[in-house]
């Protein structure tokens, strides 16, 4: 099982959209005999947007993701969805309390709970995609310690670009705990053609030290519309520009991942 963290320290960068769309598209990458890939979506964000999309959000009791963070035990945490090949570990606002309880547990390692949990299901899935919040709490540290590859969705504004260096610095620090964690690339999202965005794209691709995917995701109102109907962009409007861009991105991701493994 390959574990992929979707992360950016800035909100509104398209992390959840990228996570759920990647999960759906990767699940459709058939093996021999048209067997689908199995994908586990780990909602690590207390807002629970991934959980809500799959009708798995429950704000009244502690969500499974919180239990995994506290115990490192994944038993009973995985929930099935209407998609045959996609399962979800839901999250909610109880994650804040779970982090506080984890900080109080000074007798046991605090950073490897997710790694321990995911190790127990590594043979059941081809991919685990972790949808992270825009911060570096203990739940995010746990995600990065369990991660193989990191994808950073980026909106082309100065605040997002400034936050990249801080995020990369933190990822480099995580390598002490997880040497295999690699930044697979930045993904430009919500792209609208304008002088400023084009200049920012040129800087990101040529002046920064960050790997950047060739494919970018165009702005599309249908992406935001899809959230009202609790649908992925692919299900809501497969023909819209963003959906088509995500299909091309996932193909690029698969090709680059195969190159890294050679």
CSV table of C-alpha atoms in Angstrom, one decimal:
chain,number,residue,atom,x,y,z
A,1,UNK,CA,0.0,0.0,0.0
A,2,UNK,CA,1.3,3.4,-0.9
A,3,UNK,CA,0.4,6.2,1.5
A,4,UNK,CA,-0.1,9.7,0.0
A,5,UNK,CA,-0.6,12.8,2.1
A,6,UNK,CA,-2.4,15.8,0.6
A,7,UNK,CA,-1.2,18.9,2.5
A,8,UNK,CA,-0.8,22.6,2.4
A,9,UNK,CA,-0.6,25.0,5.4
A,10,UNK,CA,-3.0,27.4,3.7
A,11,UNK,CA,-6.7,26.7,3.7
A,12,UNK,CA,-8.7,26.7,0.5
A,13,UNK,CA,-6.0,25.2,-1.7
A,14,UNK,CA,-8.1,22.3,-2.9
A,15,UNK,CA,-6.8,19.6,-0.6
A,16,UNK,CA,-10.1,17.8,-0.1
A,17,UNK,CA,-11.1,18.0,-3.7
A,18,UNK,CA,-7.7,16.7,-4.7
A,19,UNK,CA,-7.8,13.9,-2.2
A,20,UNK,CA,-11.3,12.6,-3.1
A,21,UNK,CA,-10.8,13.0,-6.8
A,22,UNK,CA,-7.5,11.2,-6.7
A,23,UNK,CA,-9.1,8.4,-4.8
A,24,UNK,CA,-11.9,8.0,-7.3
A,25,UNK,CA,-9.5,8.1,-10.3
A,26,UNK,CA,-6.9,5.8,-8.8
A,27,UNK,CA,-9.6,3.3,-7.9
A,28,UNK,CA,-10.5,3.1,-11.6
A,29,UNK,CA,-7.0,2.2,-12.6
A,30,UNK,CA,-7.7,-1.5,-13.4
A,31,UNK,CA,-5.3,-4.3,-12.8
A,32,UNK,CA,-5.2,-7.5,-14.8
A,33,UNK,CA,-8.7,-8.9,-15.3
A,34,UNK,CA,-10.2,-5.4,-14.7
A,35,UNK,CA,-9.8,-5.7,-10.9
A,36,UNK,CA,-10.0,-2.2,-9.5
A,37,UNK,CA,-7.5,-0.6,-7.2
A,38,UNK,CA,-8.5,-0.5,-3.5
A,39,UNK,CA,-8.2,3.0,-2.0
A,40,UNK,CA,-8.5,4.0,1.7
A,41,UNK,CA,-9.3,7.7,2.3
A,42,UNK,CA,-8.2,8.9,5.7
A,43,UNK,CA,-10.0,12.1,6.7
A,44,UNK,CA,-7.4,13.8,9.0
A,45,UNK,CA,-9.2,17.2,9.1
A,46,UNK,CA,-11.5,18.0,12.0
A,47,UNK,CA,-13.8,19.9,9.6
A,48,UNK,CA,-14.6,16.5,8.2
A,49,UNK,CA,-15.2,17.6,4.6
A,50,UNK,CA,-14.2,14.3,3.1
A,51,UNK,CA,-16.4,12.5,5.6
A,52,UNK,CA,-19.4,14.8,4.7
A,53,UNK,CA,-19.0,14.1,1.0
A,54,UNK,CA,-19.4,10.4,1.7
A,55,UNK,CA,-22.3,10.9,4.2
A,56,UNK,CA,-20.1,9.6,7.0
A,57,UNK,CA,-19.9,12.7,9.1
A,58,UNK,CA,-21.2,12.5,12.7
A,59,UNK,CA,-20.5,15.4,14.9
A,60,UNK,CA,-22.1,13.9,18.0
A,61,UNK,CA,-19.6,11.3,19.0
A,62,UNK,CA,-15.9,10.8,18.6
A,63,UNK,CA,-15.0,10.0,15.0
A,64,UNK,CA,-12.9,6.9,14.1
A,65,UNK,CA,-9.9,9.0,13.0
A,66,UNK,CA,-9.7,10.4,16.6
A,67,UNK,CA,-9.6,6.9,18.0
A,68,UNK,CA,-6.9,5.9,15.6
A,69,UNK,CA,-4.8,8.9,16.7
A,70,UNK,CA,-5.2,8.0,20.4
A,71,UNK,CA,-4.7,4.3,20.2
A,72,UNK,CA,-2.9,3.4,16.9
A,73,UNK,CA,-5.6,0.8,16.5
A,74,UNK,CA,-7.6,0.8,13.2
A,75,UNK,CA,-10.1,-1.8,14.3
A,76,UNK,CA,-13.6,-0.6,13.4
A,77,UNK,CA,-12.4,2.7,12.1
A,78,UNK,CA,-12.8,2.0,8.4
A,79,UNK,CA,-16.2,2.6,6.8
A,80,UNK,CA,-17.5,1.5,3.4
A,81,UNK,CA,-18.9,3.9,0.9
A,82,UNK,CA,-21.1,3.7,-2.1
A,83,UNK,CA,-18.0,3.3,-4.2
A,84,UNK,CA,-17.1,-0.4,-4.2
A,85,UNK,CA,-13.3,0.2,-4.1
A,86,UNK,CA,-13.2,3.3,-1.8
A,87,UNK,CA,-13.3,3.1,2.0
A,88,UNK,CA,-13.1,6.1,4.4
A,89,UNK,CA,-11.9,6.7,8.0
A,90,UNK,CA,-14.1,9.6,9.1
A,91,UNK,CA,-13.1,12.6,11.2
A,92,UNK,CA,-14.8,15.4,13.2
A,93,UNK,CA,-14.1,18.2,15.7
A,94,UNK,CA,-13.4,15.7,18.4
A,95,UNK,CA,-9.9,15.6,16.8
A,96,UNK,CA,-8.9,18.6,18.9
A,97,UNK,CA,-9.6,16.7,22.1
A,98,UNK,CA,-7.9,13.6,20.8
A,99,UNK,CA,-4.7,15.7,20.1
A,100,UNK,CA,-4.8,17.0,23.7
A,101,UNK,CA,-5.1,13.5,25.1
A,102,UNK,CA,-2.3,12.3,22.9
A,103,UNK,CA,0.0,15.2,24.2
A,104,UNK,CA,-0.8,14.0,27.7
A,105,UNK,CA,0.3,10.5,27.0
A,106,UNK,CA,4.0,10.9,27.7
A,107,UNK,CA,4.7,7.3,28.3
A,108,UNK,CA,4.2,6.1,24.7
A,109,UNK,CA,5.5,7.4,21.4
A,110,UNK,CA,3.2,10.1,20.1
A,111,UNK,CA,4.2,10.3,16.4
A,112,UNK,CA,3.7,6.8,15.1
A,113,UNK,CA,0.1,6.0,15.8
A,114,UNK,CA,-1.1,6.3,12.2
A,115,UNK,CA,1.9,4.3,10.9
A,116,UNK,CA,1.1,1.5,13.3
A,117,UNK,CA,-2.6,1.5,12.3
A,118,UNK,CA,-2.0,1.6,8.6
A,119,UNK,CA,0.5,-1.2,8.9
A,120,UNK,CA,-2.3,-3.5,9.9
A,121,UNK,CA,-4.2,-2.9,6.6
A,122,UNK,CA,-1.3,-2.5,4.1
A,123,UNK,CA,-2.2,-5.7,2.3
A,124,UNK,CA,-5.9,-4.7,1.9
A,125,UNK,CA,-5.4,-1.5,-0.1
A,126,UNK,CA,-3.3,-0.3,-3.0
A,127,UNK,CA,-3.4,3.3,-1.8
A,128,UNK,CA,-4.1,5.3,1.3
A,129,UNK,CA,-4.8,9.0,0.7
A,130,UNK,CA,-4.7,11.2,3.8
A,131,UNK,CA,-6.6,14.5,3.6
A,132,UNK,CA,-4.8,16.8,6.0
A,133,UNK,CA,-5.8,20.1,7.7
A,134,UNK,CA,-3.9,23.3,7.1
A,135,UNK,CA,-1.7,23.1,10.2
A,136,UNK,CA,1.0,20.9,11.8
A,137,UNK,CA,-0.7,19.4,14.8
A,138,UNK,CA,0.1,16.0,16.1
A,139,UNK,CA,-2.4,14.4,13.8
A,140,UNK,CA,-0.6,15.9,10.8
A,141,UNK,CA,2.8,14.8,12.2
A,142,UNK,CA,1.4,11.3,12.5
A,143,UNK,CA,0.2,11.5,8.9
A,144,UNK,CA,3.6,12.6,7.6
A,145,UNK,CA,5.4,9.9,9.6
A,146,UNK,CA,3.2,7.3,7.9
A,147,UNK,CA,3.5,8.8,4.5
A,148,UNK,CA,5.4,7.7,1.4
A,149,UNK,CA,4.6,10.6,-0.9
A,150,UNK,CA,3.4,14.2,-0.3
A,151,UNK,CA,1.3,16.2,-2.8
A,152,UNK,CA,0.9,19.9,-2.2
A,153,UNK,CA,-2.1,21.6,-3.9
A,154,UNK,CA,-1.2,25.3,-4.5
A,155,UNK,CA,-3.3,28.3,-5.3
A,156,UNK,CA,-1.1,30.9,-7.1
A,157,UNK,CA,-1.1,33.7,-4.6
A,158,UNK,CA,1.7,35.1,-2.5
A,159,UNK,CA,0.4,33.7,0.8
A,160,UNK,CA,0.4,30.2,-0.6
A,161,UNK,CA,3.8,30.5,-2.1
A,162,UNK,CA,5.3,31.9,1.1
A,163,UNK,CA,3.9,29.0,3.0
A,164,UNK,CA,5.5,26.4,0.8
A,165,UNK,CA,9.0,27.0,2.2
A,166,UNK,CA,7.7,26.5,5.8
A,167,UNK,CA,6.0,23.3,4.8
A,168,UNK,CA,9.0,21.9,3.0
A,169,UNK,CA,11.1,22.8,6.1
A,170,UNK,CA,8.8,20.8,8.3
A,171,UNK,CA,8.8,17.8,5.9
A,172,UNK,CA,12.6,17.8,6.0
A,173,UNK,CA,12.4,17.7,9.8
A,174,UNK,CA,10.0,14.8,9.6
A,175,UNK,CA,12.6,12.8,7.7
A,176,UNK,CA,14.3,12.1,11.0
A,177,UNK,CA,11.2,10.0,11.9
A,178,UNK,CA,10.4,8.9,8.3
A,179,UNK,CA,13.2,8.8,5.8
A,180,UNK,CA,11.0,7.6,3.0
A,181,UNK,CA,8.7,10.7,3.0
A,182,UNK,CA,9.1,12.4,-0.3
A,183,UNK,CA,7.5,15.5,-1.8
A,184,UNK,CA,6.1,14.0,-5.1
A,185,UNK,CA,5.1,17.5,-6.3
A,186,UNK,CA,3.1,20.7,-6.1
A,187,UNK,CA,-0.2,20.7,-8.0
A,188,UNK,CA,-1.4,24.1,-9.2
A,189,UNK,CA,-5.2,24.2,-8.5
A,190,UNK,CA,-8.0,26.7,-9.2
A,191,UNK,CA,-6.0,28.2,-12.0
A,192,UNK,CA,-7.3,31.2,-13.8
A,193,UNK,CA,-5.4,32.8,-16.6
A,194,UNK,CA,-4.1,36.3,-15.6
A,195,UNK,CA,-0.9,38.1,-15.6
A,196,UNK,CA,-0.3,37.6,-11.9
A,197,UNK,CA,-1.1,33.9,-11.9
A,198,UNK,CA,1.0,33.3,-14.9
A,199,UNK,CA,4.0,35.1,-13.3
A,200,UNK,CA,3.5,33.1,-10.2
A,201,UNK,CA,3.4,29.9,-12.2
A,202,UNK,CA,6.7,30.8,-14.0
A,203,UNK,CA,8.4,31.5,-10.7
A,204,UNK,CA,7.1,28.2,-9.1
A,205,UNK,CA,8.3,26.2,-12.1
A,206,UNK,CA,11.6,27.9,-12.8
A,207,UNK,CA,12.8,29.8,-9.7
A,208,UNK,CA,11.7,27.6,-6.8
A,209,UNK,CA,13.2,24.3,-5.7
A,210,UNK,CA,9.9,22.6,-5.5
A,211,UNK,CA,8.9,19.8,-8.0
A,212,UNK,CA,5.8,20.9,-9.8
A,213,UNK,CA,3.4,18.7,-11.9
A,214,UNK,CA,3.1,19.7,-15.5
A,215,UNK,CA,-0.7,19.4,-15.3
A,216,UNK,CA,-2.6,22.2,-13.5
A,217,UNK,CA,-6.3,22.2,-12.4
A,218,UNK,CA,-8.4,25.0,-14.0
A,219,UNK,CA,-10.9,27.0,-12.0
A,220,UNK,CA,-14.4,25.6,-12.3
A,221,UNK,CA,-17.5,26.7,-10.6
A,222,UNK,CA,-18.8,23.1,-10.9
A,223,UNK,CA,-16.2,22.0,-8.4
A,224,UNK,CA,-17.7,24.2,-5.7
A,225,UNK,CA,-21.2,23.3,-6.9
A,226,UNK,CA,-20.5,19.6,-6.5
A,227,UNK,CA,-20.0,20.0,-2.7
A,228,UNK,CA,-23.6,21.0,-2.3
A,229,UNK,CA,-24.7,17.7,-3.8
A,230,UNK,CA,-22.1,15.7,-1.9
A,231,UNK,CA,-20.6,14.5,-5.1
A,232,UNK,CA,-17.0,14.3,-6.3
A,233,UNK,CA,-16.3,16.6,-9.3
A,234,UNK,CA,-16.0,13.6,-11.5
A,235,UNK,CA,-19.5,12.4,-10.6
A,236,UNK,CA,-21.0,15.9,-10.7
A,237,UNK,CA,-19.6,16.9,-14.1
A,238,UNK,CA,-17.1,14.7,-15.7
A,239,UNK,CA,-16.9,17.0,-18.7
A,240,UNK,CA,-15.9,20.2,-16.8
A,241,UNK,CA,-12.4,21.5,-17.2
A,242,UNK,CA,-11.3,20.7,-13.7
A,243,UNK,CA,-12.5,17.0,-13.9
A,244,UNK,CA,-10.6,16.6,-17.2
A,245,UNK,CA,-7.5,18.2,-15.6
A,246,UNK,CA,-7.7,15.9,-12.6
A,247,UNK,CA,-7.8,12.9,-15.0
A,248,UNK,CA,-4.7,14.1,-16.7
A,249,UNK,CA,-3.0,14.8,-13.4
A,250,UNK,CA,-3.6,11.3,-12.0
A,251,UNK,CA,-2.2,9.8,-15.2
A,252,UNK,CA,0.9,12.1,-14.8
A,253,UNK,CA,1.1,11.1,-11.1
A,254,UNK,CA,1.0,7.3,-12.0
A,255,UNK,CA,3.7,7.8,-14.7
A,256,UNK,CA,6.0,9.7,-12.4
A,257,UNK,CA,5.5,7.3,-9.5
A,258,UNK,CA,6.4,4.4,-11.8
A,259,UNK,CA,9.6,6.3,-12.8
A,260,UNK,CA,10.6,6.8,-9.2
A,261,UNK,CA,10.2,3.1,-8.5
A,262,UNK,CA,12.5,2.0,-11.3
